[in-house]
Amino acid sequence: MAGNFWQSSHYLQWVLDKQDLIKERQKDLKFLSEEEYWKLQIFFANVIQALGEHLKLRQQVIATATVYFKRFYARYSLKSIDPVLMAPTCVFLASKVEEFGVVSNTRLISAATSVLKTRFSYAFPKEFPYRMNHDCCLIVYHPYRPLLQYVQDMGQEDMLLPLAWRIVNDTYRTDLCLLYPPFMIALACLHVACVVQQKDARQWFSELSVDMDKILEIIRVILKLYDQWKNFDDRKEIAAVLNKMPKPKPPPTRYVWSPFFLTACLNLLKVCMGVGQTWTFNRSHIIIRKHRTVHFWEGERLSNAPPLILHM
């Protein structure tokens, strides 16, 4: 992505302090252990990856969707919006921001149903409040571009790039994208690839003007991910974790109308509506009768159950 990372909203607002991130999660950690929260991170990153592959999205679009997902829950509890809805919402939004093309609601629901094995309403209504919550900071920088530059500079593109690229993909199962600049993540992934491929790159790394302690911190997180991931069977374990996860409150079954709000609405309706016209909103019905008397009821109207009558 072109532009100056150091002047971007990504760097200025979304490279977070680890202690602040942990503090924001305390509400969720009342219900989940740190290990269970980590399992949820892996699970929903896998869900987004599977959704993206099902929709044939580029890897960068999938990575952007994963970052959006992590950014939201870095600031809000899991119970604010069900992650099962947020995951496809982030995929939909990332496909537009990365200019991949709009994913139709039919394809999105089909993909989500296939991946999650459950049915839910389409995720589009979540997009606008999501943008408001993030102050429209939708630009995301990824480690892929700097990784490609580093491998080309090292002169080992065929040997190192495929493995280092896969390691970058795996880092989205962790908090690294919230805590470190992308170029540092790219260097850490390249370092791991060099070790695995037994490529001696000590001289190349020693010539970098970078804080190697930070790079080693990232490497430790990557190694911890692989150590824990190999023992995690999401098909067997995730159901119990999802049951413990804090859930959003269910929507009310009916609207509760305050007298002030109802009076204001009805006064407006008297001006706008003629006698005999009916106004309906979410199973609530208002009809203007003769002498401007307002009849109001909710749900299915029964012949022996007269509506509320308001004389305005």
PDB file of N, CA and C in Angstrom, residues 122-172:
ATOM      1  N   TYR A 122     -28.075 -11.440   7.375  1.00  0.00           N
ATOM      2  CA  TYR A 122     -26.910 -10.875   6.701  1.00  0.00           C
ATOM      3  C   TYR A 122     -26.298  -9.767   7.543  1.00  0.00           C
ATOM      4  N   ALA A 123     -24.999  -9.564   7.344  1.00  0.00           N
ATOM      5  CA  ALA A 123     -24.222  -8.734   8.259  1.00  0.00           C
ATOM      6  C   ALA A 123     -24.173  -7.268   7.876  1.00  0.00           C
ATOM      7  N   PHE A 124     -24.777  -6.884   6.758  1.00  0.00           N
ATOM      8  CA  PHE A 124     -24.634  -5.512   6.285  1.00  0.00           C
ATOM      9  C   PHE A 124     -24.994  -4.447   7.319  1.00  0.00           C
ATOM     10  N   PRO A 125     -26.063  -4.586   8.110  1.00  0.00           N
ATOM     11  CA  PRO A 125     -26.410  -3.518   9.051  1.00  0.00           C
ATOM     12  C   PRO A 125     -25.329  -3.219  10.073  1.00  0.00           C
ATOM     13  N   LYS A 126     -24.368  -4.133  10.277  1.00  0.00           N
ATOM     14  CA  LYS A 126     -23.309  -3.884  11.250  1.00  0.00           C
ATOM     15  C   LYS A 126     -22.217  -2.972  10.691  1.00  0.00           C
ATOM     16  N   GLU A 127     -22.210  -2.783   9.363  1.00  0.00           N
ATOM     17  CA  GLU A 127     -21.079  -2.057   8.782  1.00  0.00           C
ATOM     18  C   GLU A 127     -21.031  -0.609   9.239  1.00  0.00           C
ATOM     19  N   PHE A 128     -22.155   0.110   9.201  1.00  0.00           N
ATOM     20  CA  PHE A 128     -22.103   1.538   9.506  1.00  0.00           C
ATOM     21  C   PHE A 128     -21.732   1.821  10.951  1.00  0.00           C
ATOM     22  N   PRO A 129     -22.357   1.172  11.951  1.00  0.00           N
ATOM     23  CA  PRO A 129     -21.895   1.411  13.317  1.00  0.00           C
ATOM     24  C   PRO A 129     -20.456   1.000  13.522  1.00  0.00           C
ATOM     25  N   TYR A 130     -19.987  -0.023  12.780  1.00  0.00           N
ATOM     26  CA  TYR A 130     -18.587  -0.423  12.905  1.00  0.00           C
ATOM     27  C   TYR A 130     -17.672   0.701  12.448  1.00  0.00           C
ATOM     28  N   ARG A 131     -18.000   1.344  11.358  1.00  0.00           N
ATOM     29  CA  ARG A 131     -17.181   2.453  10.871  1.00  0.00           C
ATOM     30  C   ARG A 131     -17.204   3.618  11.848  1.00  0.00           C
ATOM     31  N   MET A 132     -18.346   3.877  12.463  1.00  0.00           N
ATOM     32  CA  MET A 132     -18.428   4.960  13.432  1.00  0.00           C
ATOM     33  C   MET A 132     -17.568   4.658  14.650  1.00  0.00           C
ATOM     34  N   ASN A 133     -17.601   3.414  15.113  1.00  0.00           N
ATOM     35  CA  ASN A 133     -16.841   3.047  16.294  1.00  0.00           C
ATOM     36  C   ASN A 133     -15.344   3.167  16.061  1.00  0.00           C
ATOM     37  N   HIS A 134     -14.918   3.005  14.832  1.00  0.00           N
ATOM     38  CA  HIS A 134     -13.502   3.078  14.527  1.00  0.00           C
ATOM     39  C   HIS A 134     -13.103   4.413  13.918  1.00  0.00           C
ATOM     40  N   ASP A 135     -13.987   5.390  13.994  1.00  0.00           N
ATOM     41  CA  ASP A 135     -13.689   6.712  13.452  1.00  0.00           C
ATOM     42  C   ASP A 135     -13.245   6.629  11.997  1.00  0.00           C
ATOM     43  N   CYS A 136     -13.780   5.642  11.277  1.00  0.00           N
ATOM     44  CA  CYS A 136     -13.477   5.472   9.853  1.00  0.00           C
ATOM     45  C   CYS A 136     -11.993   5.254   9.588  1.00  0.00           C
ATOM     46  N   CYS A 137     -11.245   4.685  10.560  1.00  0.00           N
ATOM     47  CA  CYS A 137      -9.827   4.359  10.368  1.00  0.00           C
ATOM     48  C   CYS A 137      -9.741   2.983   9.719  1.00  0.00           C
ATOM     49  N   LEU A 138      -9.941   2.929   8.424  1.00  0.00           N
ATOM     50  CA  LEU A 138     -10.058   1.651   7.738  1.00  0.00           C
ATOM     51  C   LEU A 138      -8.796   1.269   6.971  1.00  0.00           C
ATOM     52  N   ILE A 139      -7.803   2.149   6.950  1.00  0.00           N
ATOM     53  CA  ILE A 139      -6.565   1.850   6.240  1.00  0.00           C
ATOM     54  C   ILE A 139      -5.711   0.922   7.096  1.00  0.00           C
ATOM     55  N   VAL A 140      -5.260  -0.172   6.497  1.00  0.00           N
ATOM     56  CA  VAL A 140      -4.442  -1.156   7.206  1.00  0.00           C
ATOM     57  C   VAL A 140      -3.178  -1.424   6.394  1.00  0.00           C
ATOM     58  N   TYR A 141      -2.039  -1.347   7.059  1.00  0.00           N
ATOM     59  CA  TYR A 141      -0.764  -1.732   6.454  1.00  0.00           C
ATOM     60  C   TYR A 141      -0.431  -3.156   6.891  1.00  0.00           C
ATOM     61  N   HIS A 142       0.081  -3.954   5.964  1.00  0.00           N
ATOM     62  CA  HIS A 142       0.378  -5.360   6.244  1.00  0.00           C
ATOM     63  C   HIS A 142       1.872  -5.641   6.074  1.00  0.00           C
ATOM     64  N   PRO A 143       2.357  -6.757   6.631  1.00  0.00           N
ATOM     65  CA  PRO A 143       3.780  -7.105   6.487  1.00  0.00           C
ATOM     66  C   PRO A 143       4.166  -7.620   5.101  1.00  0.00           C
ATOM     67  N   TYR A 144       3.210  -7.872   4.217  1.00  0.00           N
ATOM     68  CA  TYR A 144       3.527  -8.535   2.956  1.00  0.00           C
ATOM     69  C   TYR A 144       4.467  -7.710   2.079  1.00  0.00           C
ATOM     70  N   ARG A 145       4.193  -6.423   1.928  1.00  0.00           N
ATOM     71  CA  ARG A 145       5.026  -5.595   1.056  1.00  0.00           C
ATOM     72  C   ARG A 145       6.461  -5.486   1.586  1.00  0.00           C
ATOM     73  N   PRO A 146       6.672  -5.112   2.875  1.00  0.00           N
ATOM     74  CA  PRO A 146       8.061  -5.069   3.351  1.00  0.00           C
ATOM     75  C   PRO A 146       8.738  -6.436   3.305  1.00  0.00           C
ATOM     76  N   LEU A 147       7.995  -7.509   3.545  1.00  0.00           N
ATOM     77  CA  LEU A 147       8.595  -8.848   3.470  1.00  0.00           C
ATOM     78  C   LEU A 147       9.153  -9.107   2.080  1.00  0.00           C
ATOM     79  N   LEU A 148       8.378  -8.776   1.063  1.00  0.00           N
ATOM     80  CA  LEU A 148       8.835  -8.983  -0.310  1.00  0.00           C
ATOM     81  C   LEU A 148      10.098  -8.172  -0.587  1.00  0.00           C
ATOM     82  N   GLN A 149      10.148  -6.942  -0.103  1.00  0.00           N
ATOM     83  CA  GLN A 149      11.328  -6.095  -0.298  1.00  0.00           C
ATOM     84  C   GLN A 149      12.549  -6.678   0.411  1.00  0.00           C
ATOM     85  N   TYR A 150      12.367  -7.174   1.640  1.00  0.00           N
ATOM     86  CA  TYR A 150      13.491  -7.731   2.400  1.00  0.00           C
ATOM     87  C   TYR A 150      14.039  -8.991   1.737  1.00  0.00           C
ATOM     88  N   VAL A 151      13.158  -9.859   1.276  1.00  0.00           N
ATOM     89  CA  VAL A 151      13.603 -11.107   0.657  1.00  0.00           C
ATOM     90  C   VAL A 151      14.345 -10.817  -0.643  1.00  0.00           C
ATOM     91  N   GLN A 152      13.858  -9.857  -1.414  1.00  0.00           N
ATOM     92  CA  GLN A 152      14.546  -9.485  -2.650  1.00  0.00           C
ATOM     93  C   GLN A 152      15.916  -8.891  -2.348  1.00  0.00           C
ATOM     94  N   ASP A 153      16.002  -8.089  -1.285  1.00  0.00           N
ATOM     95  CA  ASP A 153      17.285  -7.502  -0.901  1.00  0.00           C
ATOM     96  C   ASP A 153      18.269  -8.578  -0.442  1.00  0.00           C
ATOM     97  N   MET A 154      17.737  -9.593   0.229  1.00  0.00           N
ATOM     98  CA  MET A 154      18.585 -10.687   0.707  1.00  0.00           C
ATOM     99  C   MET A 154      19.026 -11.587  -0.439  1.00  0.00           C
ATOM    100  N   GLY A 155      18.249 -11.593  -1.528  1.00  0.00           N
ATOM    101  CA  GLY A 155      18.604 -12.408  -2.682  1.00  0.00           C
ATOM    102  C   GLY A 155      18.223 -13.865  -2.540  1.00  0.00           C
ATOM    103  N   GLN A 156      17.236 -14.163  -1.710  1.00  0.00           N
ATOM    104  CA  GLN A 156      16.831 -15.555  -1.476  1.00  0.00           C
ATOM    105  C   GLN A 156      15.314 -15.704  -1.640  1.00  0.00           C
ATOM    106  N   GLU A 157      14.770 -15.093  -2.666  1.00  0.00           N
ATOM    107  CA  GLU A 157      13.319 -15.034  -2.809  1.00  0.00           C
ATOM    108  C   GLU A 157      12.690 -16.416  -2.935  1.00  0.00           C
ATOM    109  N   ASP A 158      13.233 -17.267  -3.808  1.00  0.00           N
ATOM    110  CA  ASP A 158      12.640 -18.585  -4.028  1.00  0.00           C
ATOM    111  C   ASP A 158      12.735 -19.462  -2.788  1.00  0.00           C
ATOM    112  N   MET A 159      13.800 -19.303  -2.043  1.00  0.00           N
ATOM    113  CA  MET A 159      14.047 -20.165  -0.886  1.00  0.00           C
ATOM    114  C   MET A 159      13.230 -19.758   0.330  1.00  0.00           C
ATOM    115  N   LEU A 160      13.072 -18.454   0.568  1.00  0.00           N
ATOM    116  CA  LEU A 160      12.527 -17.968   1.831  1.00  0.00           C
ATOM    117  C   LEU A 160      11.110 -17.412   1.745  1.00  0.00           C
ATOM    118  N   LEU A 161      10.748 -16.845   0.591  1.00  0.00           N
ATOM    119  CA  LEU A 161       9.479 -16.118   0.527  1.00  0.00           C
ATOM    120  C   LEU A 161       8.255 -16.990   0.811  1.00  0.00           C
ATOM    121  N   PRO A 162       8.110 -18.175   0.213  1.00  0.00           N
ATOM    122  CA  PRO A 162       6.885 -18.953   0.483  1.00  0.00           C
ATOM    123  C   PRO A 162       6.681 -19.256   1.962  1.00  0.00           C
ATOM    124  N   LEU A 163       7.750 -19.669   2.660  1.00  0.00           N
ATOM    125  CA  LEU A 163       7.623 -20.001   4.078  1.00  0.00           C
ATOM    126  C   LEU A 163       7.369 -18.755   4.910  1.00  0.00           C
ATOM    127  N   ALA A 164       8.128 -17.690   4.662  1.00  0.00           N
ATOM    128  CA  ALA A 164       7.943 -16.453   5.433  1.00  0.00           C
ATOM    129  C   ALA A 164       6.541 -15.887   5.222  1.00  0.00           C
ATOM    130  N   TRP A 165       6.018 -16.007   4.009  1.00  0.00           N
ATOM    131  CA  TRP A 165       4.664 -15.520   3.704  1.00  0.00           C
ATOM    132  C   TRP A 165       3.622 -16.280   4.532  1.00  0.00           C
ATOM    133  N   ARG A 166       3.793 -17.606   4.614  1.00  0.00           N
ATOM    134  CA  ARG A 166       2.851 -18.411   5.406  1.00  0.00           C
ATOM    135  C   ARG A 166       2.941 -18.061   6.892  1.00  0.00           C
ATOM    136  N   ILE A 167       4.128 -17.753   7.360  1.00  0.00           N
ATOM    137  CA  ILE A 167       4.282 -17.364   8.767  1.00  0.00           C
ATOM    138  C   ILE A 167       3.580 -16.036   9.026  1.00  0.00           C
ATOM    139  N   VAL A 168       3.698 -15.096   8.085  1.00  0.00           N
ATOM    140  CA  VAL A 168       2.955 -13.831   8.214  1.00  0.00           C
ATOM    141  C   VAL A 168       1.462 -14.115   8.318  1.00  0.00           C
ATOM    142  N   ASN A 169       0.951 -14.992   7.463  1.00  0.00           N
ATOM    143  CA  ASN A 169      -0.477 -15.343   7.538  1.00  0.00           C
ATOM    144  C   ASN A 169      -0.842 -15.859   8.926  1.00  0.00           C
ATOM    145  N   ASP A 170       0.030 -16.665   9.503  1.00  0.00           N
ATOM    146  CA  ASP A 170      -0.253 -17.252  10.817  1.00  0.00           C
ATOM    147  C   ASP A 170      -0.239 -16.216  11.931  1.00  0.00           C
ATOM    148  N   THR A 171       0.506 -15.134  11.765  1.00  0.00           N
ATOM    149  CA  THR A 171       0.574 -14.125  12.835  1.00  0.00           C
ATOM    150  C   THR A 171      -0.768 -13.458  13.089  1.00  0.00           C
ATOM    151  N   TYR A 172      -1.696 -13.547  12.136  1.00  0.00           N
ATOM    152  CA  TYR A 172      -3.013 -12.939  12.343  1.00  0.00           C
ATOM    153  C   TYR A 172      -3.866 -13.738  13.332  1.00  0.00           C
TER     154      TYR A 172
END
